[in-house]
Tab-separated table of C-alpha atoms in Angstrom:
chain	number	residue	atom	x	y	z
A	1	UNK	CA	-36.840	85.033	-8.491
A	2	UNK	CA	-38.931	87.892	-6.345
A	3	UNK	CA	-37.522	89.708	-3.667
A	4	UNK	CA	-38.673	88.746	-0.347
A	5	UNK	CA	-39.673	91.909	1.870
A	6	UNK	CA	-37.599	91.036	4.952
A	7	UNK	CA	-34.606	91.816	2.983
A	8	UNK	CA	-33.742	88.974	1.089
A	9	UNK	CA	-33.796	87.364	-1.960
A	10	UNK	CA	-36.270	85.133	-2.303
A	11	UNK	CA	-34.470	81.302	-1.896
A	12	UNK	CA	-36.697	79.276	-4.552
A	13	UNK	CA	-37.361	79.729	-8.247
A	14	UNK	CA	-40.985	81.150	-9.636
A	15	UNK	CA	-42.738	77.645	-11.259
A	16	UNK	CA	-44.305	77.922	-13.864
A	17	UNK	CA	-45.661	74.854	-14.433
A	18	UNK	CA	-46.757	73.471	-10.669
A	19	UNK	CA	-50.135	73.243	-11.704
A	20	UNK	CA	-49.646	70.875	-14.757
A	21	UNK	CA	-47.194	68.802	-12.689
A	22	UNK	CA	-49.693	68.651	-9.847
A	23	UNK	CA	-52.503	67.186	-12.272
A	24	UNK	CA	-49.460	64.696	-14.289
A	25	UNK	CA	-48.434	63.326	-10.646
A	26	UNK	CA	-52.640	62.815	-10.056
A	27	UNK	CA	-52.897	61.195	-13.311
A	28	UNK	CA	-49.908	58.628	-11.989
A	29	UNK	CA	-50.949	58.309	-8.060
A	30	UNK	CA	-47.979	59.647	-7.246
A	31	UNK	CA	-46.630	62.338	-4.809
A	32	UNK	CA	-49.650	61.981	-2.143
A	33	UNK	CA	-48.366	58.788	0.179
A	34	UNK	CA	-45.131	56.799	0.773
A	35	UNK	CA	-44.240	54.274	-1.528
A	36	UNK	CA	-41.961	51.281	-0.207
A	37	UNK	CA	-40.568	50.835	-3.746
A	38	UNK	CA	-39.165	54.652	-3.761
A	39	UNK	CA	-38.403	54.119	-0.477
A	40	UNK	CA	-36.317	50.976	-1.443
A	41	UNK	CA	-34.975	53.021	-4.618
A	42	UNK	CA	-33.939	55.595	-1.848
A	43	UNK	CA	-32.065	53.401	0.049
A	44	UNK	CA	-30.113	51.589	-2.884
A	45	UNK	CA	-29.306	55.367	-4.053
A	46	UNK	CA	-28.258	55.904	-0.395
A	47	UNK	CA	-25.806	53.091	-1.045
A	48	UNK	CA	-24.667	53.662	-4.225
A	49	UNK	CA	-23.704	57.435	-3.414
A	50	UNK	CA	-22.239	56.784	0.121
A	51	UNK	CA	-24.773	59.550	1.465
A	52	UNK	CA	-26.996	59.219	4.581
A	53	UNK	CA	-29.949	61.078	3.310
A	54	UNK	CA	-31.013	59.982	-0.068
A	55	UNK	CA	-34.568	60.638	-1.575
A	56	UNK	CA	-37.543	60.340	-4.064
A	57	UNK	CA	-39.359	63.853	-3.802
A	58	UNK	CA	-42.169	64.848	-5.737
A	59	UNK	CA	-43.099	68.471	-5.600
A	60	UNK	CA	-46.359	70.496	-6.069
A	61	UNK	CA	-47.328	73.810	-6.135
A	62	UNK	CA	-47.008	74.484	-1.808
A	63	UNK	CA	-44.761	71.677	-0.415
A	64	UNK	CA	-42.530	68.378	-2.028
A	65	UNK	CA	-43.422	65.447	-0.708
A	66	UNK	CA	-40.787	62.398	-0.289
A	67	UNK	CA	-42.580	59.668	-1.654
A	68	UNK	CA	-38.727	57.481	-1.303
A	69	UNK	CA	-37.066	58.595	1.949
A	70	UNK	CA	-33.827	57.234	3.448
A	71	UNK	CA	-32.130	58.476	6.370
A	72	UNK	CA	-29.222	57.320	8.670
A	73	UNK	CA	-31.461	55.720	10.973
A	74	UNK	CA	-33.201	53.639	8.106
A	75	UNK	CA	-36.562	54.692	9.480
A	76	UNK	CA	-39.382	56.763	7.858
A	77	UNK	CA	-39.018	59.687	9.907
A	78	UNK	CA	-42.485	62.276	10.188
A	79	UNK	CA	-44.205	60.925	13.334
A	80	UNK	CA	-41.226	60.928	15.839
A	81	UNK	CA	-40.793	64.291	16.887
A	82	UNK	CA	-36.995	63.467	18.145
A	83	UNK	CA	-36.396	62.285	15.022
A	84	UNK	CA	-38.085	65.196	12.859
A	85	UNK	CA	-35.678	67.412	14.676
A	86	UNK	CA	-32.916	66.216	13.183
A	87	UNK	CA	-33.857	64.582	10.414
A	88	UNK	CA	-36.428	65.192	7.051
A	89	UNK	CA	-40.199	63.989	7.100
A	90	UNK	CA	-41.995	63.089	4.775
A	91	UNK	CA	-43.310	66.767	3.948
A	92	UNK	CA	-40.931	69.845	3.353
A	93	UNK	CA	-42.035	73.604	2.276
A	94	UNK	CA	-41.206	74.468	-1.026
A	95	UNK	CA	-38.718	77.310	0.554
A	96	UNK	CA	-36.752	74.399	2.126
A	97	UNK	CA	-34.449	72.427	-0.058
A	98	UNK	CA	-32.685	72.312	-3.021
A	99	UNK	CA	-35.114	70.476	-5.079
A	100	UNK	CA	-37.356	73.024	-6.498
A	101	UNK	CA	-34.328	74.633	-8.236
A	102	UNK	CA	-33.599	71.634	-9.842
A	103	UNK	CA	-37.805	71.161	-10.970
A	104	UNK	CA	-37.708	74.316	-12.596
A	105	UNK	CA	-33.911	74.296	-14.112
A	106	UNK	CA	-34.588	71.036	-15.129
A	107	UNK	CA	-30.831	70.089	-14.287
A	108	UNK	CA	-29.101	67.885	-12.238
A	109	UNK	CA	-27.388	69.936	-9.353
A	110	UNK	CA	-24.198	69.304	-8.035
A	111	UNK	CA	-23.367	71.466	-4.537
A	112	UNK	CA	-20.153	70.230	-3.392
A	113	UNK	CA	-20.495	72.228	-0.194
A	114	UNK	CA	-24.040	74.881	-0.057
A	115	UNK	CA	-21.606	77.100	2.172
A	116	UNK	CA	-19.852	78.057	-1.108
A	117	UNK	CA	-23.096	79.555	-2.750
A	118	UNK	CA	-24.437	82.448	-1.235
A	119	UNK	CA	-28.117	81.985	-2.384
A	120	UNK	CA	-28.126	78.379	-1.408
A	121	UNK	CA	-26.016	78.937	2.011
A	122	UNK	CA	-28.599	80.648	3.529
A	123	UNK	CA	-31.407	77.823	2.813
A	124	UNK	CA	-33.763	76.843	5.974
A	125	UNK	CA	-32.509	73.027	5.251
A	126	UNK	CA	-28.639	74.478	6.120
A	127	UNK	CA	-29.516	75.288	10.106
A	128	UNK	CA	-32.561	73.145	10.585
A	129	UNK	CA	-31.181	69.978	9.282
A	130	UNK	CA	-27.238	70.953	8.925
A	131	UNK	CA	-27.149	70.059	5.119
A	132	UNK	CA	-23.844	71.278	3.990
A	133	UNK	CA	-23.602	69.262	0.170
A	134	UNK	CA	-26.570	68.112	-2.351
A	135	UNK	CA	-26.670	66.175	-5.408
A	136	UNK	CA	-29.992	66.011	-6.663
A	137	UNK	CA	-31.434	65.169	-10.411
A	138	UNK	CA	-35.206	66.224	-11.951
A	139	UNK	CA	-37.506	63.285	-12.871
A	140	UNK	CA	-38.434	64.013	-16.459
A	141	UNK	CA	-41.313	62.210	-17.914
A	142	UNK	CA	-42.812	60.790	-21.532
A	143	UNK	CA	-44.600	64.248	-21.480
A	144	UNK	CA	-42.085	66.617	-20.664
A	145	UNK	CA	-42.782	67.008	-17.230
A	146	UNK	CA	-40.270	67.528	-14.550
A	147	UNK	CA	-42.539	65.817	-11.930
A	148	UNK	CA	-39.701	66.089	-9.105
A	149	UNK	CA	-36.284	64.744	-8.510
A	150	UNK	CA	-33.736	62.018	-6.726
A	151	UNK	CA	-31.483	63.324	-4.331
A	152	UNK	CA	-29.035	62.847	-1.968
A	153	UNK	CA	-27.451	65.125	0.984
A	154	UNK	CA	-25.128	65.230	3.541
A	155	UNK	CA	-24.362	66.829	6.612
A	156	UNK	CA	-20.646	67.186	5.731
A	157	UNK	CA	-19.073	68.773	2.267
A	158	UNK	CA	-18.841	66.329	-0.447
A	159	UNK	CA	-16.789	66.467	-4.035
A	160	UNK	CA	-19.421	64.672	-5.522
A	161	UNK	CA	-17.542	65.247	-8.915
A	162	UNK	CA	-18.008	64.204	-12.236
A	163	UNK	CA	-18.981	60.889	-11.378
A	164	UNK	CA	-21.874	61.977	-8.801
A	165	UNK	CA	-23.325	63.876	-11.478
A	166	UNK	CA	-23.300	60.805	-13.675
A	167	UNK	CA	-24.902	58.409	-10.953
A	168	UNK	CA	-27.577	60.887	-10.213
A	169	UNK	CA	-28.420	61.266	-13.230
A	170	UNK	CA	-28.551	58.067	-14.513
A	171	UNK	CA	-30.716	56.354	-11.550
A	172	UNK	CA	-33.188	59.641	-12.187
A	173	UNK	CA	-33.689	57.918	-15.830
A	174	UNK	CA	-34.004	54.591	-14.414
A	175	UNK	CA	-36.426	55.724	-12.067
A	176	UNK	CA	-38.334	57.455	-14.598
A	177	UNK	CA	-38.262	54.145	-16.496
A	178	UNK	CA	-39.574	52.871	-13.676
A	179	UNK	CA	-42.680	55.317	-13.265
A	180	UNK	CA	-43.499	54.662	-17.149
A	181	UNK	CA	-43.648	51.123	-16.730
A	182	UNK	CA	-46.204	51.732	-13.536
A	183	UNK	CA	-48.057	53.971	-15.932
A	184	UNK	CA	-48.027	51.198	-18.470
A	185	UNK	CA	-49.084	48.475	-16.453
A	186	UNK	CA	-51.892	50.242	-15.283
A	187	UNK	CA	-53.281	51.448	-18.831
């Protein structure tokens, strides 16, 4: 972490490995365009979790990029300005989110309510959006690679629990299984 010169602590881990990510998720054809099969993995994860905001973010070494996006209107939100307003595009800042903690931990995350953690309460995503709980999970590949997470948020405070951790978790892995067979399929 650096310090930011405004007077804060800077809100998003140094990573270290961006560059090799952004040349894995190149080698894949992922993270550079929506894909209706993350966006239908989005949606189920959506379900499964209860959540209104569920997605399937890939993240480089400026922005993440959510290939899988679900939101409570169902639609795709980035061109409607009303809609971007209140709701995630397609294309966030690195500084916004909860995500790029999780790349570079390489840990699930489980934030019950962000309000209780100072250095994620005061997160763009918090007053732009109203995100007040997060449950997100890294995508770790056959190589090692965190090449970006599954996540879910809410507007309200969530005990997510022992059991949230366990679903995100497990439907990262099956996504990743996913992504392998992809690769496999197109060697």
């Amino acid at each position: 972490m650096t310090y930011d010169p405004v007077g804060r602590l800077r809100m998003i881990p140094t990573d270290q490995e961006a560059p090799e990510r952004v040349a894995r998720l190149r080698q894949l054809g992922l993270g550079g365009q929506p894909d209706p099969e993350f966006d239908a993995f989005a949606s189920e994860l959506a379900r499964i979790t209860g959540a209104p905001y569920a997605m399937v973010n890939f993240i480089d070494e400026h922005r993440q990029f959510f290939a899988g996006l679900h939101t409570p209107s169902g639609g795709m939100t980035g061109s409607d300005a009303a809609a971007a307003a209140s709701e995630p595009g397609r294309v966030m800042d690195r500084d916004h989110g909860y995500c790029p903690h999780v790349v570079v931990r390489r840990k699930a995350l489980v934030l019950e309510d962000v309000c209780d953690y100072p250095r994620f309460a005061g997160n763009p995503v918090v007053d732009e959006i109203g995100i007040r709980s997060y449950l997100g999970a890294p995508l770790i590949d056959r190589t090692g690679m965190a090449l970006g997470t599954i996540c879910v948020v809410d507007v309200e405070p969530r005990p997510w629990g022992r059991p949230g951790l366990e679903t995100i978790k497990s439907m990262a892995a099956e996504l990743v299984d996913r992504i392998h067979r992809r690769e496999d399929e197109l060697a």
